[in-house]
Amino acid sequence: MNSVLLAWILSNIRAALLLSLVAAFSWLMYKLFVPPKINDGGVPHIPAYKTLYWTFKSKPSRLDLCNNVDIPALEKTGLVRSWLWGRWMYKTNNAEYARQLFLKTSVYEKVEMHNIIPYVFRAVAAGGNLMTENGDTFKAHRSIVGPAFRRSWPASTFRRHLDKLERVIKAQHISIDVLNVCRRTTLDLLGHTIMGIDFGALDYVDGELLEICWDVVEAGIAPLYLVFPILDKYPLGRRAKSFSNLKKFHKFIESTIENKRKEILSRKKLSDAERNNADLLTLMIEAHEHTKKHGARDENGKLLPSMTQEELRNNTIIFFVAGHDATAYGLSHMLMDLALNPDIQQSARERVISVLGDDPDAFPTDEQLAELADLDMIVKESLRKNSVVSDVRRVLKEPVNLGTYTLPKGAWVMVDLWAMQNNPKYYPHPERFDPSRFDDMAKKNGNHRPNSQSDQAGSSVPFSWAPFSEGGRKCIGHKFALLTQRIMLAMLVHRFTWSLPSGSPFLTRPLTTTSGLISPIDLKIDFAPRHKKAQ
């Protein structure tokens, strides 16, 4: 009798567990595939299964996701509801809607991820910082960080790292893993310019610190956790190891800040020449110490909250991690585009030689680098086709009317940069790599005007090109990023020619990640030194 009763109980427990799993799965599917009803005027939605399929397919491509899902859905209305970050949000590729999002910063606020879902890796990594805060807190961060970026970067800043890059390419030259080399270059360069540290990534001696850096960067952009952020609440296995590495990385940054602070407090004030060659962390600590004594005020004289030690650490991390990876990804895309367009590559080479000459060791002076500003057309066209940042997200502080629709307060709104910058409405034949788009606009519009894009957009429609965002929340490091790509492009076309290996999948379609920061996947390129000295 007891054994029969036990068997009955176990059977019912199994049935209850099965029903619970079915109910949980059904609830998840409902959340994924059925957007909640909102009185917004009937904004259409993209079924979540389409986004998930193109995000996680075996050979992913952000361009495929863009062309097969996003642009068709956005074609009629320029506004849809889409599922990302574990929730439904509004997505647009309409430049006028983007203009409102970029400029009306009191209505379209930054999504404070560290307050909404504080357990996700990216929030734990960099918490509140210049890129995520709003209001007075944002202004306080800007008062510390802004002066550090209001400076020039001499061409000599880049030379040591680019000389190393040249040696690495000459040593490998065939089927080079471009993303890996670009990441090593920008890790060394950003380590030097932001923190005054040489990571030795281009020396290929990968110690524990370098491995921790790679892991922290990779973990922050892992697609699975961008789509399902709830998984970070209970990290397991490899993910738990990444969180452990993040703690070590935090300690490293905190130790670096403390050592620099002691060094700064023990010496005299920097001269103008020293300040122009100082790393960004030194300048931020100087500003931080000044505001601790004298306070920081906004444009109306209002006293702003003080930046904490943790926030200083967070800003250092976000500039280092996001800056190093975003620059590396942009460089990789640009090298791919020029490999696919050898005529444009050769034109750039001839332009550089006309300024630098063709001596094997030529390196641009500051004046020559300024003269090569037209190389930015290539950089900008590559950023148009392959925006490193997939989208720009905001949260509404009040209801907003977009066209015939009314979006409610609290809704998340994103500008899909890929769907906007590859929109044939703004860029005829968007699949073509055509740097002259930007030359034409510069000639038509003349000098830059506030809130115009005369020195940026390759379309006649303002705000249709925004890989660094726009308005008051535009990426504070955008000038440094463009300068880095310009000088690296100049050096590479001067020293090498390059092409894709036969059989490369990039000859027919780009393979890339699909969310977060967009990078090429397994991109290999063959380089050939141009000068006899290099052979």
Coordinates of C-alpha atoms in Angstrom, one line a residue:
M1 CA 0.0 0.0 0.0
N2 CA 2.8 2.4 0.9
S3 CA 4.7 1.8 -2.3
V4 CA 1.5 2.4 -4.3
L5 CA 0.9 5.6 -2.5
L6 CA 4.5 6.7 -3.0
A7 CA 4.4 5.9 -6.7
W8 CA 1.1 8.0 -7.0
I9 CA 2.7 10.9 -5.2
L10 CA 5.9 10.8 -7.4
S11 CA 3.7 10.6 -10.5
N12 CA 1.7 13.7 -9.5
I13 CA 4.9 15.6 -8.6
R14 CA 6.3 14.8 -12.1
A15 CA 3.1 15.9 -13.7
A16 CA 3.0 19.1 -11.7
L17 CA 6.6 19.9 -12.6
L18 CA 5.9 19.2 -16.3
L19 CA 2.8 21.5 -16.2
S20 CA 4.9 24.2 -14.5
L21 CA 7.6 23.9 -17.2
V22 CA 4.9 24.1 -19.9
A23 CA 3.3 27.1 -18.3
A24 CA 6.7 28.9 -17.9
F25 CA 7.6 28.1 -21.5
S26 CA 4.2 29.3 -22.7
W27 CA 4.5 32.5 -20.7
L28 CA 8.0 33.1 -22.2
M29 CA 6.7 32.5 -25.7
Y30 CA 3.8 34.9 -25.1
K31 CA 6.2 37.6 -23.9
L32 CA 8.4 37.0 -26.9
F33 CA 5.9 36.8 -29.6
V34 CA 3.0 38.9 -28.5
P35 CA 3.7 42.6 -27.7
P36 CA 1.6 44.1 -24.9
K37 CA -1.3 46.2 -26.0
I38 CA -0.5 49.9 -25.9
N39 CA -2.7 52.8 -26.9
D40 CA -0.1 54.2 -29.3
G41 CA -2.2 54.5 -32.5
G42 CA -1.4 51.0 -33.8
V43 CA 2.4 50.9 -34.3
P44 CA 3.2 47.7 -36.2
H45 CA 5.6 45.2 -34.7
I46 CA 8.3 42.8 -35.9
P47 CA 7.6 39.3 -34.7
A48 CA 10.3 38.4 -32.1
Y49 CA 11.0 35.0 -33.8
K50 CA 12.2 36.9 -36.9
T51 CA 14.7 39.0 -34.9
L52 CA 15.9 35.9 -32.9
Y53 CA 16.3 33.8 -36.0
W54 CA 18.5 36.4 -37.9
T55 CA 20.4 37.2 -34.7
F56 CA 21.4 33.6 -33.8
K57 CA 21.6 31.9 -37.2
S58 CA 24.7 29.9 -37.9
K59 CA 26.3 32.5 -40.2
P60 CA 25.1 35.8 -38.7
S61 CA 25.2 39.1 -40.5
R62 CA 23.9 42.4 -39.2
L63 CA 23.3 43.5 -42.8
D64 CA 21.1 40.4 -43.4
L65 CA 19.1 41.2 -40.3
C66 CA 18.8 44.8 -41.5
N67 CA 17.8 43.9 -45.1
N68 CA 15.5 41.0 -44.4
V69 CA 13.8 42.2 -41.2
D70 CA 14.3 45.8 -40.2
I71 CA 14.2 47.8 -43.4
P72 CA 11.2 46.0 -44.9
A73 CA 9.3 46.4 -41.6
L74 CA 10.1 50.1 -41.3
E75 CA 9.6 50.9 -45.0
K76 CA 6.0 52.2 -44.7
T77 CA 5.9 53.8 -41.3
G78 CA 9.5 54.4 -40.2
L79 CA 8.5 53.2 -36.8
V80 CA 7.9 49.7 -35.4
R81 CA 7.9 47.8 -32.1
S82 CA 10.8 45.3 -31.8
W83 CA 11.9 42.9 -29.1
L84 CA 15.4 43.4 -27.7
W85 CA 17.1 43.5 -24.2
G86 CA 14.3 41.3 -22.9
R87 CA 11.6 43.8 -23.7
W88 CA 9.5 45.4 -26.4
M89 CA 10.6 48.8 -27.6
Y90 CA 10.1 51.2 -30.4
K91 CA 12.5 51.2 -33.3
T92 CA 12.9 53.8 -36.1
N93 CA 15.1 54.5 -39.1
N94 CA 13.4 57.8 -39.9
A95 CA 16.0 60.7 -39.8
E96 CA 13.4 63.2 -38.6
Y97 CA 12.4 61.0 -35.6
A98 CA 16.2 60.5 -35.0
R99 CA 16.7 64.2 -35.0
Q100 CA 14.1 64.6 -32.2
L101 CA 15.7 61.8 -30.2
F102 CA 19.2 63.3 -30.5
L103 CA 18.3 66.9 -29.7
K104 CA 15.4 66.7 -27.2
T105 CA 17.6 65.3 -24.4
S106 CA 15.1 66.3 -21.6
V107 CA 12.4 64.2 -23.3
Y108 CA 14.5 61.4 -24.7
E109 CA 16.8 60.4 -21.8
K110 CA 19.6 57.9 -21.6
V111 CA 18.5 54.4 -20.5
E112 CA 20.0 54.1 -17.0
M113 CA 20.7 50.4 -17.4
H114 CA 22.6 50.3 -14.0
N115 CA 19.4 51.3 -12.3
I116 CA 16.9 49.3 -14.3
I117 CA 18.7 46.0 -14.6
P118 CA 21.8 46.4 -12.4
Y119 CA 22.7 42.7 -12.5
V120 CA 23.6 42.7 -16.2
F121 CA 27.3 42.4 -17.0
R122 CA 27.6 45.8 -18.7
A123 CA 25.9 47.6 -15.8
V124 CA 28.1 45.8 -13.2
A125 CA 31.2 46.6 -15.3
A126 CA 30.8 50.4 -15.7
G127 CA 27.7 51.3 -13.6
G128 CA 26.8 55.0 -13.7
N129 CA 29.1 57.0 -16.1
L130 CA 29.0 59.8 -18.6
M131 CA 27.4 57.6 -21.2
T132 CA 24.5 56.4 -19.0
E133 CA 23.6 59.2 -16.6
N134 CA 21.1 62.0 -17.1
G135 CA 20.4 65.5 -15.6
D136 CA 22.7 67.0 -13.0
T137 CA 24.6 63.7 -12.6
F138 CA 25.5 63.7 -16.3
K139 CA 26.5 67.4 -16.1
A140 CA 28.8 66.6 -13.1
H141 CA 30.5 63.8 -15.1
R142 CA 30.9 66.1 -18.1
S143 CA 32.5 68.7 -16.0
I144 CA 35.2 66.2 -15.1
V145 CA 35.6 64.3 -18.4
G146 CA 35.0 67.2 -20.9
P147 CA 38.2 69.1 -20.3
A148 CA 40.2 65.9 -20.7
F149 CA 38.9 65.5 -24.3
R150 CA 39.2 69.2 -25.2
R151 CA 42.7 68.8 -26.5
S152 CA 44.6 67.8 -29.5
W153 CA 46.5 64.5 -30.0
P154 CA 49.8 65.0 -31.8
A155 CA 50.6 62.5 -34.5
S156 CA 53.6 61.4 -32.5
T157 CA 51.2 59.9 -30.0
F158 CA 50.4 57.1 -32.4
R159 CA 53.9 56.4 -33.9
R160 CA 55.3 53.8 -31.5
H161 CA 52.1 51.7 -31.6
L162 CA 51.8 51.9 -35.4
D163 CA 55.4 51.0 -35.9
K164 CA 54.7 47.8 -33.9
L165 CA 51.6 47.2 -36.0
E166 CA 53.7 47.5 -39.2
R167 CA 56.2 44.9 -37.8
V168 CA 53.3 42.5 -36.9
I169 CA 51.8 42.7 -40.4
K170 CA 55.1 42.2 -42.1
A171 CA 55.8 39.1 -39.9
Q172 CA 52.4 37.5 -40.6
H173 CA 51.1 39.2 -43.8
I174 CA 49.1 36.2 -45.2
S175 CA 45.6 35.5 -43.9
I176 CA 46.0 37.9 -41.0
D177 CA 43.2 37.8 -38.4
V178 CA 42.4 41.4 -38.9
L179 CA 40.1 41.9 -35.9
N180 CA 42.7 40.4 -33.5
V181 CA 45.5 42.6 -34.8
C182 CA 43.3 45.7 -34.7
R183 CA 42.1 45.0 -31.2
R184 CA 45.7 44.5 -30.0
T185 CA 46.7 47.8 -31.6
T186 CA 43.8 49.8 -30.1
L187 CA 44.3 48.1 -26.7
D188 CA 47.9 49.3 -26.6
L189 CA 47.0 52.7 -28.1
L190 CA 44.0 53.3 -25.7
G191 CA 45.9 51.9 -22.8
H192 CA 48.6 54.5 -23.4
T193 CA 46.3 57.5 -24.2
I194 CA 43.7 56.8 -21.5
M195 CA 45.8 55.4 -18.6
G196 CA 49.4 55.8 -19.6
I197 CA 49.8 52.0 -19.5
D198 CA 51.5 49.8 -22.2
F199 CA 49.6 46.5 -22.2
G200 CA 52.1 45.0 -24.7
A201 CA 49.3 43.4 -26.7
L202 CA 51.2 43.8 -30.0
D203 CA 54.2 42.0 -28.4
Y204 CA 52.0 38.9 -28.2
V205 CA 53.0 38.1 -24.6
D206 CA 49.5 37.6 -23.2
G207 CA 49.7 37.5 -19.4
E208 CA 46.8 37.3 -16.9
L209 CA 45.9 41.0 -17.2
L210 CA 45.6 40.9 -20.9
E211 CA 43.5 37.8 -20.7
I212 CA 41.2 39.5 -18.2
C213 CA 40.9 42.5 -20.5
W214 CA 39.9 40.3 -23.4
D215 CA 37.3 38.4 -21.3
V216 CA 35.7 41.6 -19.9
V217 CA 35.4 43.1 -23.4
E218 CA 33.9 39.9 -24.9
A219 CA 31.5 39.3 -22.0
G220 CA 30.1 42.8 -22.3
I221 CA 29.0 42.3 -25.9
A222 CA 28.0 38.6 -25.9
P223 CA 24.8 38.4 -28.0
L224 CA 23.0 35.8 -25.9
Y225 CA 23.1 38.1 -22.8
L226 CA 22.1 41.2 -24.8
V227 CA 19.0 39.4 -26.0
F228 CA 18.3 37.6 -22.7
P229 CA 19.7 39.9 -19.9
I230 CA 17.9 37.9 -17.2
L231 CA 20.6 35.2 -17.6
D232 CA 23.1 37.5 -16.0
K233 CA 21.1 37.4 -12.7
Y234 CA 22.3 33.8 -12.2
P235 CA 25.6 33.5 -14.1
L236 CA 26.9 30.0 -14.5
G237 CA 30.1 28.4 -15.8
R238 CA 32.0 30.6 -18.2
R239 CA 29.8 33.6 -17.4
A240 CA 30.5 33.3 -13.7
K241 CA 34.2 33.3 -14.6
S242 CA 33.7 36.5 -16.5
F243 CA 32.1 38.2 -13.5
S244 CA 35.1 37.0 -11.4
N245 CA 37.5 38.5 -13.9
L246 CA 35.5 41.7 -13.8
K247 CA 36.2 42.1 -10.1
K248 CA 39.9 41.7 -10.8
F249 CA 39.7 44.3 -13.6
H250 CA 37.9 46.7 -11.2
K251 CA 40.8 46.3 -8.7
F252 CA 43.3 46.9 -11.5
I253 CA 41.6 50.2 -12.6
E254 CA 41.1 51.3 -9.0
S255 CA 44.8 50.7 -8.2
T256 CA 45.9 52.6 -11.4
I257 CA 43.7 55.5 -10.4
E258 CA 45.1 55.6 -6.8
N259 CA 48.7 55.4 -8.0
K260 CA 48.1 58.3 -10.4
R261 CA 46.4 60.3 -7.8
K262 CA 49.3 60.0 -5.4
E263 CA 51.7 61.0 -8.3
I264 CA 49.6 64.0 -9.2
L265 CA 49.3 65.3 -5.6
S266 CA 53.0 65.0 -5.1
R267 CA 54.1 67.1 -8.0
K268 CA 53.6 70.6 -9.4
K269 CA 50.8 71.5 -11.7
L270 CA 51.2 70.4 -15.3
S271 CA 52.5 72.9 -17.8
D272 CA 50.4 73.4 -21.0
A273 CA 52.9 71.3 -23.0
E274 CA 52.8 68.5 -20.4
R275 CA 49.0 68.6 -20.4
N276 CA 48.8 68.2 -24.1
N277 CA 50.8 65.0 -23.8
A278 CA 49.2 63.7 -20.6
D279 CA 47.0 60.6 -20.6
L280 CA 43.2 61.2 -20.1
L281 CA 43.1 59.6 -16.7
T282 CA 45.7 62.1 -15.4
L283 CA 43.6 65.0 -16.7
M284 CA 40.4 63.5 -15.2
I285 CA 42.0 63.1 -11.8
E286 CA 43.2 66.7 -11.9
A287 CA 39.7 67.9 -12.7
H288 CA 38.3 65.6 -10.0
E289 CA 40.6 67.0 -7.4
H290 CA 39.7 70.5 -8.4
T291 CA 36.0 69.9 -8.1
K292 CA 36.4 68.2 -4.7
K293 CA 37.9 71.5 -3.4
H294 CA 35.9 74.1 -5.4
G295 CA 32.8 72.2 -6.6
A296 CA 31.4 72.1 -10.1
R297 CA 28.6 74.2 -11.5
D298 CA 26.4 74.1 -14.5
E299 CA 25.9 76.9 -17.0
N300 CA 23.5 78.7 -14.6
G301 CA 25.8 78.5 -11.7
K302 CA 24.0 75.6 -10.0
L303 CA 26.2 73.4 -7.8
L304 CA 26.5 69.9 -9.3
P305 CA 26.8 66.6 -7.3
S306 CA 30.4 65.5 -6.8
M307 CA 31.7 62.5 -8.8
T308 CA 32.4 59.6 -6.6
Q309 CA 35.6 57.4 -6.7
E310 CA 33.5 54.6 -8.2
E311 CA 32.1 56.9 -10.9
L312 CA 35.6 57.9 -11.8
R313 CA 36.5 54.3 -12.1
N314 CA 33.4 53.7 -14.2
N315 CA 34.2 56.5 -16.6
T316 CA 37.8 55.2 -17.0
I317 CA 36.5 51.7 -17.8
I318 CA 33.9 52.8 -20.3
F319 CA 36.3 55.0 -22.3
F320 CA 38.9 52.3 -22.3
V321 CA 36.8 49.2 -23.0
A322 CA 34.2 50.8 -25.4
G323 CA 36.8 53.0 -27.1
H324 CA 39.3 50.3 -27.7
D325 CA 36.7 47.8 -29.1
A326 CA 34.7 50.3 -31.1
T327 CA 37.8 51.7 -32.8
A328 CA 39.1 48.2 -33.6
Y329 CA 35.8 47.1 -35.1
G330 CA 35.6 50.3 -37.2
L331 CA 39.2 49.7 -38.5
S332 CA 38.4 46.1 -39.3
H333 CA 35.3 47.1 -41.3
M334 CA 37.2 49.8 -43.2
L335 CA 40.0 47.4 -44.1
M336 CA 37.4 44.9 -45.4
D337 CA 35.8 47.6 -47.5
L338 CA 39.1 48.7 -49.1
A339 CA 40.0 45.1 -49.7
L340 CA 36.8 44.8 -51.7
N341 CA 37.4 48.1 -53.5
P342 CA 41.0 48.1 -54.7
D343 CA 40.5 51.2 -56.9
I344 CA 39.5 53.2 -53.8
Q345 CA 42.4 51.8 -51.8
Q346 CA 44.8 52.8 -54.6
S347 CA 43.3 56.3 -54.8
A348 CA 43.8 56.7 -51.0
R349 CA 47.4 55.5 -51.4
E350 CA 48.2 58.0 -54.1
R351 CA 46.7 60.8 -52.0
V352 CA 48.9 59.8 -49.0
I353 CA 52.0 59.5 -51.2
S354 CA 51.3 63.0 -52.6
V355 CA 51.5 64.4 -49.1
L356 CA 54.1 62.2 -47.4
G357 CA 56.2 61.1 -50.3
D358 CA 57.1 57.4 -50.8
D359 CA 60.0 57.0 -48.4
P360 CA 59.5 53.6 -46.6
D361 CA 59.7 55.3 -43.1
A362 CA 57.6 58.3 -43.8
F363 CA 55.2 59.2 -41.0
P364 CA 52.8 62.2 -41.0
T365 CA 53.5 65.3 -39.1
D366 CA 50.6 67.1 -37.5
E367 CA 50.4 69.5 -40.5
Q368 CA 50.4 66.6 -43.0
L369 CA 47.8 64.7 -41.0
A370 CA 45.5 67.7 -41.2
E371 CA 46.2 67.9 -44.9
L372 CA 44.9 64.3 -45.2
A373 CA 41.5 65.2 -43.7
D374 CA 39.9 64.0 -47.0
L375 CA 40.7 60.4 -46.0
D376 CA 37.8 60.9 -43.5
M377 CA 35.5 60.4 -46.5
I378 CA 36.6 56.7 -46.6
V379 CA 36.3 56.4 -42.8
K380 CA 32.8 57.9 -42.8
E381 CA 31.5 55.9 -45.7
S382 CA 32.7 52.7 -43.9
L383 CA 31.0 53.8 -40.7
R384 CA 27.8 54.4 -42.8
K385 CA 27.8 50.9 -44.2
N386 CA 29.0 49.2 -41.1
S387 CA 28.0 51.3 -38.0
V388 CA 29.9 49.8 -35.1
V389 CA 27.1 50.9 -32.7
S390 CA 24.0 49.0 -33.8
D391 CA 21.5 51.5 -32.3
V392 CA 21.0 54.4 -30.0
R393 CA 18.4 53.9 -27.2
R394 CA 16.5 56.4 -25.1
V395 CA 13.6 56.3 -22.6
L396 CA 10.7 58.7 -22.9
K397 CA 10.1 61.1 -19.9
E398 CA 6.8 62.1 -21.4
P399 CA 4.4 61.0 -24.2
V400 CA 5.7 61.9 -27.7
N401 CA 4.0 62.2 -31.1
L402 CA 5.9 60.7 -34.0
G403 CA 3.8 61.0 -37.2
T404 CA 0.3 59.6 -36.5
Y405 CA 1.5 57.6 -33.4
T406 CA 1.7 58.6 -29.8
L407 CA 4.4 56.9 -27.8
P408 CA 3.7 56.6 -24.0
K409 CA 5.9 57.9 -21.2
G410 CA 8.4 55.3 -20.1
A411 CA 8.7 53.6 -23.5
W412 CA 12.1 52.7 -24.8
V413 CA 12.9 54.2 -28.3
M414 CA 15.8 53.2 -30.5
V415 CA 17.3 54.6 -33.7
D416 CA 18.4 51.6 -35.7
L417 CA 21.6 53.0 -37.2
W418 CA 22.0 50.1 -39.7
A419 CA 18.5 50.4 -40.9
M420 CA 18.8 54.2 -41.2
Q421 CA 22.3 54.4 -42.8
N422 CA 21.6 51.6 -45.2
N423 CA 18.2 53.0 -46.1
P424 CA 18.0 53.6 -49.9
K425 CA 15.7 56.6 -49.2
Y426 CA 18.7 58.4 -47.8
Y427 CA 21.6 56.6 -49.6
P428 CA 20.9 55.4 -53.1
H429 CA 22.5 52.0 -53.7
P430 CA 23.4 51.7 -50.0
E431 CA 25.3 48.5 -50.7
R432 CA 28.0 50.4 -52.7
F433 CA 31.1 51.7 -51.0
D434 CA 31.2 55.2 -52.2
P435 CA 33.2 57.7 -50.2
S436 CA 32.4 60.5 -52.6
R437 CA 29.0 60.7 -51.0
F438 CA 30.7 62.7 -48.2
D439 CA 32.8 64.8 -50.6
D440 CA 29.6 66.0 -52.4
M441 CA 28.0 67.1 -49.2
A442 CA 31.0 69.0 -48.0
K443 CA 31.1 70.9 -51.4
K444 CA 27.4 71.7 -51.3
N445 CA 27.1 72.8 -47.7
G446 CA 30.4 74.5 -47.0
N447 CA 31.5 74.9 -43.5
H448 CA 30.0 73.2 -40.5
R449 CA 27.0 74.8 -38.8
P450 CA 25.6 73.9 -35.4
N451 CA 23.1 71.0 -35.6
S452 CA 23.9 70.5 -39.3
Q453 CA 25.8 67.6 -40.6
S454 CA 27.6 69.4 -43.4
D455 CA 31.0 67.9 -42.5
Q456 CA 29.5 64.5 -41.8
A457 CA 26.5 63.3 -43.7
G458 CA 26.7 61.7 -47.1
S459 CA 23.0 62.2 -47.5
S460 CA 21.1 65.4 -48.1
V461 CA 18.9 64.5 -45.1
P462 CA 20.4 65.8 -41.8
F463 CA 20.9 63.2 -39.0
S464 CA 20.7 60.2 -41.4
W465 CA 24.4 59.5 -40.5
A466 CA 25.0 59.1 -36.8
P467 CA 27.5 56.4 -35.9
F468 CA 28.6 58.4 -32.9
S469 CA 25.0 59.6 -32.1
E470 CA 24.3 63.3 -32.3
G471 CA 23.3 66.3 -30.3
G472 CA 24.3 66.9 -26.7
R473 CA 24.9 63.2 -26.0
K474 CA 27.2 62.6 -29.0
C475 CA 30.1 60.3 -28.2
I476 CA 32.7 62.5 -26.5
G477 CA 35.5 60.5 -28.1
H478 CA 34.3 60.8 -31.7
K479 CA 37.1 63.2 -32.8
F480 CA 39.8 60.9 -31.3
A481 CA 38.2 57.9 -33.0
L482 CA 38.1 59.6 -36.4
L483 CA 41.7 60.8 -36.0
T484 CA 42.9 57.3 -35.1
Q485 CA 41.3 55.8 -38.2
R486 CA 42.7 58.5 -40.4
I487 CA 46.3 58.1 -39.3
M488 CA 46.1 54.3 -39.4
L489 CA 44.6 54.4 -42.8
A490 CA 47.3 56.7 -44.0
M491 CA 50.1 54.5 -42.6
L492 CA 48.6 51.2 -43.9
V493 CA 48.0 52.4 -47.5
H494 CA 51.5 53.9 -47.5
R495 CA 53.2 50.7 -46.4
F496 CA 50.9 47.9 -47.8
T497 CA 48.5 46.7 -50.4
W498 CA 45.9 44.2 -49.2
S499 CA 43.1 41.9 -50.5
L500 CA 40.8 39.2 -49.3
P501 CA 42.1 35.6 -49.7
S502 CA 40.4 33.5 -52.4
G503 CA 37.3 31.8 -50.9
S504 CA 36.7 34.4 -48.3
P505 CA 33.0 34.6 -47.3
F506 CA 33.4 38.4 -47.3
L507 CA 33.8 38.4 -51.1
T508 CA 30.0 37.8 -51.3
R509 CA 28.5 38.9 -47.9
P510 CA 29.9 40.2 -44.6
L511 CA 29.7 37.9 -41.6
T512 CA 29.3 40.0 -38.4
T513 CA 27.8 40.0 -35.0
T514 CA 24.2 41.2 -34.9
S515 CA 23.7 43.3 -31.8
G516 CA 25.5 45.6 -29.4
L517 CA 28.8 46.6 -31.0
I518 CA 29.0 45.1 -34.5
S519 CA 32.3 43.4 -35.5
P520 CA 33.3 41.2 -38.4
I521 CA 33.6 37.5 -37.7
D522 CA 36.7 35.6 -38.8
L523 CA 37.8 38.2 -41.2
K524 CA 41.2 37.3 -42.8
I525 CA 43.1 39.6 -45.1
D526 CA 46.3 39.1 -47.1
F527 CA 48.8 42.0 -46.9
A528 CA 51.8 42.7 -49.2
P529 CA 54.5 45.2 -48.3
R530 CA 55.0 47.9 -50.9
H531 CA 58.7 48.8 -50.3
K532 CA 61.7 46.7 -51.2
K533 CA 63.1 47.4 -47.7
A534 CA 60.2 45.5 -46.2
Q535 CA 60.6 42.4 -48.4

